[in-house]
Short mmCIF file of C-alpha atoms and ligand atoms in Angstrom, two decimals:
data_model
loop_
_atom_site.label_atom_id
_atom_site.label_comp_id
_atom_site.label_asym_id
_atom_site.label_seq_id
_atom_site.Cartn_x
_atom_site.Cartn_y
_atom_site.Cartn_z
CA MET A 75 254.06 109.68 174.80
CA HIS A 76 250.46 108.59 174.06
CA THR A 77 248.88 105.23 174.90
CA THR A 78 246.92 102.93 172.58
CA LYS A 79 243.55 101.33 173.24
CA ILE A 80 241.51 98.77 171.32
CA ALA A 81 238.59 100.99 170.34
CA GLY A 82 236.60 98.52 168.24
CA VAL A 83 236.56 94.91 167.06
CA GLY A 84 234.79 93.04 164.26
CA HIS A 85 234.97 89.87 162.22
CA TYR A 86 233.61 88.28 159.09
CA VAL A 87 233.62 84.61 158.11
CA PRO A 88 232.33 83.22 154.80
CA GLU A 89 228.95 81.45 155.02
CA ASN A 90 230.12 78.15 153.54
CA ILE A 91 230.64 75.65 156.40
CA VAL A 92 232.81 72.61 155.67
CA LYS A 93 232.34 69.92 158.30
CA ASN A 94 234.82 67.12 158.94
CA ALA A 95 232.28 64.73 157.39
CA ASP A 96 232.47 66.79 154.17
CA LEU A 97 236.25 66.22 154.08
CA GLU A 98 235.70 62.48 154.50
CA MET A 99 234.04 62.62 151.05
CA ILE A 100 237.10 64.10 149.29
CA MET A 101 240.08 62.53 151.10
CA GLU A 102 240.97 59.66 153.40
CA THR A 103 240.37 61.20 156.78
CA SER A 104 237.84 60.93 159.59
CA ASP A 105 235.94 63.23 161.89
CA ALA A 106 237.41 61.25 164.82
CA TRP A 107 241.05 61.78 163.67
CA ILE A 108 240.58 65.51 163.05
CA GLN A 109 238.77 66.14 166.34
CA GLU A 110 241.16 64.05 168.40
CA ARG A 111 244.33 65.66 166.96
CA THR A 112 243.14 69.25 166.46
CA GLY A 113 239.76 69.81 168.16
CA ILE A 114 238.38 71.13 164.85
CA LYS A 115 234.77 70.22 163.98
CA GLU A 116 234.24 72.53 161.01
CA ARG A 117 235.79 75.43 159.15
CA ARG A 118 234.68 78.06 156.61
CA TRP A 119 235.94 77.72 153.03
CA VAL A 120 235.17 80.39 150.46
CA PRO A 121 233.50 78.79 147.40
CA GLN A 122 235.53 79.21 144.20
CA ASP A 123 232.88 81.43 142.57
CA SER A 124 232.57 83.74 145.58
CA ASP A 125 233.47 87.43 145.49
CA ASP A 126 235.21 87.06 148.85
CA THR A 127 238.97 87.59 148.76
CA PRO A 128 241.28 88.33 151.69
CA SER A 129 240.94 92.09 151.10
CA VAL A 130 237.14 91.89 150.63
CA MET A 131 236.71 89.82 153.81
CA GLY A 132 239.11 92.16 155.61
CA THR A 133 237.07 95.18 154.53
CA LYS A 134 233.86 93.54 155.79
CA ALA A 135 235.46 92.89 159.19
CA ALA A 136 236.92 96.41 159.18
CA ARG A 137 233.53 98.08 158.68
CA LYS A 138 232.24 96.23 161.76
CA ALA A 139 235.28 97.20 163.84
CA ILE A 140 234.96 100.87 162.82
CA ALA A 141 231.23 100.86 163.75
CA ASP A 142 232.07 99.12 167.06
CA ALA A 143 234.55 101.91 167.79
CA GLY A 144 231.82 104.50 167.18
CA LEU A 145 233.92 106.04 164.41
CA GLU A 146 233.37 106.95 160.77
CA VAL A 147 235.46 105.28 158.05
CA THR A 148 237.09 108.67 157.39
CA ASP A 149 238.47 108.76 160.95
CA ILE A 150 240.95 106.00 160.00
CA ASP A 151 244.38 107.46 159.25
CA PHE A 152 246.47 104.31 158.60
CA ILE A 153 245.94 100.65 157.60
CA VAL A 154 247.93 97.59 158.67
CA PHE A 155 247.02 94.31 156.94
CA ALA A 156 248.40 90.94 158.09
CA THR A 157 248.02 87.85 155.89
CA LEU A 158 249.92 84.91 154.43
CA SER A 159 247.33 84.49 151.66
CA PRO A 160 247.20 87.87 149.90
CA ASP A 161 244.81 88.50 146.99
CA TYR A 162 247.87 88.70 144.72
CA TYR A 163 251.60 88.04 144.94
CA PHE A 164 251.84 91.83 144.76
CA PRO A 165 250.57 94.40 145.61
CA GLY A 166 249.54 93.45 149.14
CA PRO A 167 245.89 93.73 150.22
CA GLY A 168 246.34 96.83 152.42
CA VAL A 169 245.93 99.16 149.43
CA MET A 170 242.81 97.26 148.33
CA VAL A 171 241.19 97.96 151.69
CA GLN A 172 242.06 101.66 151.28
CA GLU A 173 240.22 101.58 147.94
CA GLN A 174 237.29 99.42 149.07
CA LEU A 175 236.61 101.61 152.09
CA GLY A 176 236.78 104.74 149.90
CA LEU A 177 239.46 106.24 152.12
CA PRO A 178 241.66 109.14 151.02
CA GLU A 179 245.30 108.34 150.11
CA ILE A 180 246.36 107.21 153.59
CA GLY A 181 249.24 104.76 154.13
CA ALA A 182 248.69 101.00 154.00
CA LEU A 183 251.25 98.55 155.36
CA ASP A 184 251.28 94.79 154.69
CA VAL A 185 252.63 92.47 157.37
CA ARG A 186 254.13 89.07 156.42
CA ASN A 187 254.41 87.18 159.68
CA GLN A 188 251.86 84.40 159.18
CA CYS A 189 250.22 83.24 162.44
CA SER A 190 252.06 85.95 164.38
CA GLY A 191 251.04 88.61 161.84
CA PHE A 192 248.32 90.12 163.98
CA ILE A 193 250.62 90.58 166.98
CA TYR A 194 253.42 92.00 164.80
CA GLY A 195 250.86 94.39 163.26
CA LEU A 196 249.56 95.32 166.70
CA SER A 197 253.07 96.20 167.83
CA VAL A 198 253.72 98.40 164.79
CA ALA A 199 250.38 100.20 165.11
CA ASP A 200 250.97 100.72 168.84
CA GLN A 201 254.30 102.46 168.15
CA PHE A 202 252.70 104.77 165.54
CA ILE A 203 249.98 105.80 167.99
CA LYS A 204 252.37 106.20 170.92
CA THR A 205 254.53 108.65 168.98
CA GLY A 206 251.48 110.64 167.89
CA MET A 207 252.00 109.92 164.19
CA TYR A 208 248.50 108.42 163.79
CA LYS A 209 245.31 108.50 165.88
CA ASN A 210 243.05 105.69 164.59
CA ILE A 211 244.69 102.71 162.91
CA LEU A 212 242.80 99.89 161.25
CA LEU A 213 244.53 96.55 161.86
CA ILE A 214 243.22 93.59 159.84
CA GLY A 215 244.08 89.89 159.83
CA SER A 216 242.48 88.04 156.93
CA GLU A 217 243.09 84.70 155.24
CA LEU A 218 241.77 82.70 152.33
CA HIS A 219 243.51 79.35 152.68
CA SER A 220 241.02 77.17 150.88
CA GLY A 221 242.04 78.27 147.38
CA GLY A 222 245.61 77.04 147.89
CA LEU A 223 245.30 73.77 149.83
CA ASP A 224 246.01 70.26 148.56
CA LYS A 225 242.54 68.81 149.24
CA THR A 226 243.54 65.24 148.42
CA THR A 227 244.69 62.50 150.82
CA ARG A 228 248.27 63.58 150.02
CA GLY A 229 247.65 66.99 151.63
CA ARG A 230 245.39 65.94 154.51
CA GLY A 231 247.95 66.67 157.25
CA VAL A 232 247.68 70.36 156.36
CA SER A 233 244.38 70.93 154.57
CA VAL A 234 242.04 69.73 157.34
CA ILE A 235 243.48 72.34 159.71
CA PHE A 236 243.13 75.61 157.83
CA GLY A 237 240.08 77.83 157.41
CA ASP A 238 239.11 81.18 155.88
CA GLY A 239 237.98 84.38 157.60
CA ALA A 240 238.87 87.88 158.71
CA GLY A 241 239.07 89.89 161.89
CA ALA A 242 239.80 93.56 162.45
CA VAL A 243 240.43 96.01 165.26
CA VAL A 244 240.59 99.78 165.42
CA LEU A 245 243.47 100.97 167.58
CA SER A 246 243.06 104.52 168.85
CA ARG A 247 244.88 107.06 170.97
CA ALA A 248 243.55 106.50 174.52
CA GLN A 249 242.43 109.13 176.99
CA GLU A 250 243.40 108.92 180.67
CA GLY A 251 241.75 105.89 182.34
CA GLU A 252 240.85 104.15 179.08
CA GLY A 253 242.32 100.86 177.81
CA LYS A 254 246.01 100.38 177.10
CA ILE A 255 248.36 98.11 175.19
CA HIS A 256 250.88 97.51 177.97
CA THR A 257 253.46 95.61 175.94
CA THR A 258 254.13 93.48 172.87
CA LYS A 259 256.94 90.91 172.57
CA LEU A 260 258.16 89.73 169.18
CA HIS A 261 260.55 86.92 168.19
CA SER A 262 261.78 84.96 165.18
CA GLU A 263 263.99 81.97 164.37
CA GLY A 264 264.55 81.81 160.62
CA LYS A 265 266.53 78.58 160.68
CA HIS A 266 263.17 76.79 160.74
CA ALA A 267 261.70 78.77 157.83
CA LYS A 268 261.14 75.70 155.65
CA GLU A 269 259.41 73.63 158.35
CA LEU A 270 256.17 75.52 157.67
CA ALA A 271 256.22 77.24 154.32
CA LEU A 272 254.91 77.61 150.80
CA LEU A 273 258.01 77.57 148.62
CA GLY A 274 256.81 77.99 145.08
CA PRO A 275 256.28 79.63 142.74
CA SER A 276 258.64 82.29 143.99
CA THR A 277 261.89 84.05 143.23
CA THR A 278 263.77 80.93 144.33
CA ASN A 279 261.41 78.51 142.55
CA TRP A 280 261.09 80.32 139.23
CA VAL A 281 257.72 80.33 137.51
CA ASP A 282 259.37 79.67 134.11
CA ALA A 283 261.16 76.61 135.46
CA MET A 284 257.97 75.27 137.06
CA ILE A 285 255.95 75.76 133.87
CA GLU A 286 258.70 74.08 131.84
CA ALA A 287 258.93 71.11 134.21
CA GLN A 288 255.12 70.64 134.41
CA ASP A 289 255.77 68.16 137.19
CA PRO A 290 252.47 66.90 138.66
CA GLU A 291 254.42 65.64 141.69
CA ASP A 292 255.78 69.12 142.43
CA LEU A 293 254.18 69.91 145.79
CA SER A 294 255.84 73.29 146.27
CA TYR A 295 252.62 75.00 145.13
CA TYR A 296 251.04 73.85 148.39
CA PRO A 297 251.82 74.75 151.99
CA TYR A 298 254.22 72.31 153.67
CA MET A 299 254.11 71.74 157.43
CA ASN A 300 256.30 69.50 159.55
CA GLY A 301 253.38 69.13 161.99
CA ASN A 302 255.11 67.37 164.89
CA PHE A 303 258.12 69.67 164.78
CA VAL A 304 255.92 72.77 164.68
CA PHE A 305 253.79 71.42 167.54
CA LYS A 306 256.79 70.89 169.82
CA HIS A 307 258.20 74.37 169.20
CA ALA A 308 254.77 75.98 169.54
CA VAL A 309 254.03 74.66 173.02
CA THR A 310 257.40 75.92 174.32
CA ARG A 311 257.45 79.32 172.61
CA PHE A 312 253.85 80.18 173.54
CA GLN A 313 254.65 79.75 177.22
CA GLU A 314 257.99 81.57 177.03
CA VAL A 315 256.60 84.63 175.32
CA ILE A 316 253.56 84.89 177.61
CA HIS A 317 255.82 84.70 180.67
CA GLU A 318 258.13 87.31 179.12
CA ALA A 319 255.24 89.80 178.81
CA LEU A 320 253.90 88.99 182.28
CA ALA A 321 257.36 89.49 183.82
CA GLU A 322 257.64 92.98 182.34
CA LEU A 323 254.44 93.99 184.14
CA ASP A 324 255.32 92.02 187.27
CA LYS A 325 252.18 89.91 186.72
CA LYS A 326 251.43 86.20 187.11
CA PRO A 327 249.29 83.82 185.00
CA GLU A 328 246.47 84.13 187.57
CA ASP A 329 246.29 87.90 186.81
CA ILE A 330 245.21 87.21 183.21
CA ASP A 331 241.45 87.69 182.79
CA LEU A 332 241.45 86.16 179.31
CA LEU A 333 244.16 84.52 177.23
CA ILE A 334 243.40 84.48 173.51
CA PRO A 335 245.98 82.18 171.93
CA HIS A 336 246.34 82.01 168.16
CA GLN A 337 244.01 79.17 167.21
CA ALA A 338 246.62 76.74 165.82
CA ASN A 339 245.36 73.52 167.32
CA LEU A 340 243.07 73.01 170.35
CA ARG A 341 245.62 70.56 171.79
CA ILE A 342 248.29 73.30 171.77
CA SER A 343 245.96 75.72 173.61
CA GLN A 344 245.00 73.04 176.15
CA PHE A 345 248.65 72.13 176.75
CA ILE A 346 249.55 75.79 177.42
CA GLN A 347 246.51 76.22 179.66
CA GLN A 348 247.47 73.21 181.72
CA LYS A 349 251.18 74.10 181.98
CA MET A 350 250.35 77.67 183.02
CA GLY A 351 247.69 76.56 185.50
CA LEU A 352 244.91 78.58 183.87
CA ARG A 353 241.21 77.91 184.47
CA ASN A 354 238.84 77.23 181.55
CA ASP A 355 237.24 80.66 181.94
CA GLN A 356 240.70 82.28 181.47
CA VAL A 357 241.23 80.87 177.96
CA PHE A 358 239.23 81.53 174.80
CA ASN A 359 239.07 78.96 171.99
CA ASN A 360 236.94 78.90 168.86
CA ILE A 361 239.09 76.73 166.58
CA GLN A 362 236.33 74.10 166.81
CA LYS A 363 234.21 76.29 164.48
CA TYR A 364 236.78 77.95 162.24
CA GLY A 365 239.93 75.84 162.09
CA ASN A 366 243.26 77.65 161.98
CA THR A 367 242.78 81.02 160.25
CA THR A 368 246.42 82.13 160.86
CA ALA A 369 246.64 85.95 160.99
CA ALA A 370 242.85 86.21 161.31
CA SER A 371 242.46 83.86 164.26
CA ILE A 372 243.23 86.29 167.11
CA PRO A 373 241.06 89.19 165.86
CA ILE A 374 238.17 86.80 165.07
CA ALA A 375 238.47 85.35 168.60
CA LEU A 376 238.75 88.83 170.12
CA SER A 377 235.59 89.92 168.33
CA GLU A 378 233.66 86.80 169.36
CA ALA A 379 234.91 86.97 172.95
CA LYS A 380 233.68 90.57 173.22
CA ALA A 381 230.31 89.71 171.64
CA GLU A 382 229.91 86.84 174.14
CA GLY A 383 230.68 89.14 177.08
CA ARG A 384 233.92 87.27 177.87
CA ILE A 385 235.99 90.49 177.95
CA LYS A 386 234.95 93.62 179.77
CA PRO A 387 236.51 97.08 180.00
CA GLY A 388 239.43 97.19 182.42
CA GLN A 389 240.23 93.47 182.18
CA LEU A 390 243.73 92.17 181.45
CA LEU A 391 243.90 90.44 178.12
CA CYS A 392 246.79 88.33 176.87
CA LEU A 393 247.27 87.59 173.16
CA ALA A 394 249.89 85.09 172.00
CA ALA A 395 250.85 83.50 168.71
CA PHE A 396 253.35 81.13 167.13
CA GLY A 397 253.74 80.11 163.52
CA SER A 398 255.63 79.96 160.28
CA GLY A 399 259.01 81.68 160.22
CA PHE A 400 259.22 80.59 162.94
CA THR A 401 257.82 83.76 164.44
CA TRP A 402 256.06 84.21 167.75
CA GLY A 403 254.83 87.02 169.96
CA SER A 404 252.57 88.12 172.78
CA SER A 405 250.78 91.19 174.03
CA LEU A 406 249.26 92.27 177.34
CA ILE A 407 246.38 94.66 176.96
CA GLN A 408 244.09 96.41 179.37
CA PHE A 409 240.80 96.26 177.48
N1 ACO B 1441 243.36 62.33 158.57
C1 ACO B 1441 243.76 61.08 158.89
N2 ACO B 1441 245.05 60.74 159.07
C2 ACO B 1441 245.97 61.71 158.94
C3 ACO B 1441 245.62 63.03 158.61
C4 ACO B 1441 244.26 63.33 158.43
N3 ACO B 1441 243.82 64.56 158.13
N4 ACO B 1441 246.76 63.78 158.56
C5 ACO B 1441 247.77 62.95 158.83
N5 ACO B 1441 247.31 61.71 159.05
C6 ACO B 1441 248.08 60.50 159.39
C7 ACO B 1441 249.49 60.56 158.90
O1 ACO B 1441 249.57 60.13 157.57
C8 ACO B 1441 250.18 59.66 159.87
O2 ACO B 1441 249.98 58.33 159.45
P1 ACO B 1441 251.15 57.23 159.60
O3 ACO B 1441 251.41 57.14 161.10
O4 ACO B 1441 250.53 56.01 159.03
O5 ACO B 1441 252.31 57.77 158.84
C9 ACO B 1441 249.44 59.85 161.18
O6 ACO B 1441 248.15 60.40 160.81
C10 ACO B 1441 250.14 60.78 162.15
O7 ACO B 1441 250.51 61.96 161.46
P2 ACO B 1441 251.25 63.13 162.18
O8 ACO B 1441 251.51 64.23 161.20
O9 ACO B 1441 252.42 62.59 162.94
O10 ACO B 1441 250.12 63.59 163.21
P3 ACO B 1441 250.24 64.58 164.42
O11 ACO B 1441 249.77 63.92 165.64
O12 ACO B 1441 251.55 65.30 164.46
O13 ACO B 1441 249.13 65.66 164.08
C11 ACO B 1441 248.95 67.92 163.29
C12 ACO B 1441 249.26 66.45 162.94
C13 ACO B 1441 247.51 68.01 163.71
C14 ACO B 1441 249.19 68.73 162.06
C15 ACO B 1441 249.86 68.40 164.43
O14 ACO B 1441 251.19 68.04 164.21
C16 ACO B 1441 249.79 69.91 164.64
O15 ACO B 1441 248.78 70.46 165.02
N6 ACO B 1441 250.93 70.60 164.47
C17 ACO B 1441 251.02 72.03 164.73
C18 ACO B 1441 250.26 72.85 163.74
C19 ACO B 1441 250.53 74.30 164.05
O16 ACO B 1441 250.49 74.75 165.17
N7 ACO B 1441 250.88 75.08 163.05
C20 ACO B 1441 251.33 76.43 163.35
C21 ACO B 1441 250.44 77.42 162.95
S1 ACO B 1441 250.10 77.39 161.27
C22 ACO B 1441 251.00 78.65 160.55
O17 ACO B 1441 251.79 79.38 161.08
C23 ACO B 1441 250.79 78.80 159.08
#
């Protein structure tokens, strides 16, 4: 059995910064409300005329991660792409990255686990490397939320939270003494699927029926989130799944060098930090700058944390996520 290391990290965010004050101009909201409830000061939103799409942003992040790993693009032998905002309904963006990077006809897998997508993808890639099937896997999390949000007062409970961007890692077969993915833990609870979802158009909300109805009050085109309900589940599940991973390794919260939680809401991260008794220097947050970028939030944070010198080789890293599905997961990694 082989072991998997994180060989390289990279991220890309669109240039266009949307501050809370900019949102005050288009909906009834305030910088004070957004900062107090979420910690978010600004986010990146791709302008409508931009060439950036989830696959294009993912490819930009991927090139940086491949360079960071000291590899050539042609060393990549498999792609895993996690997103809830794919370029198209189908096909998924994994194949577009294969094309954009000019790779030969390698496999490309799309992961549909929303905020937990990066950790689900990490787990899949880890198994492929452990068995020896692949040697260097490109794992991307990329999101373009801004094109699908209700940016009116009606949608403010959701739209102020989400941002665009992409992060990528290269996962490689490790040599003795190098980094290691110790474990990944994955969970789901589908009974809450509709508490955080985009329901239409889909195979249950038929396009024909929606076109025929032409109902301007039909909100199923936009993401729906039962914010309070999601918040309450998130704070419990984050802690559970981190403890589950720590228990497997016989470790305690104080052994974590850096926790990178999915950037859902700064208040959620702070609640977990406090409940687990973690110091400020043990937790990484950047939601203030980017908002919630769902599947992209952990790899963007990982890339920034490395660039800032917050993670060093040999340190114990904990990743954790919770989101739509509900799905949640964690991973303990020796960097
Ligand atoms: N600006 C001003 N007022 C607002 C805004 C806004 N942007 N949004 C909502 N409000 C108002 C509401 O209308 C409501 O007013 P009312 O009391 O007059 O009815 C009031 O503020 C309170 O609204 P709540 O929704 O109860 O606010 P809450 O404190 O729950 O905060 C939030 C909302 C920030 C969304 C929070 O619930 C949250 O962060 N939830 C978790 C989000 C999350 O973790 N998602 C999972 C990941 S995402 C994924 O997987 C796709």
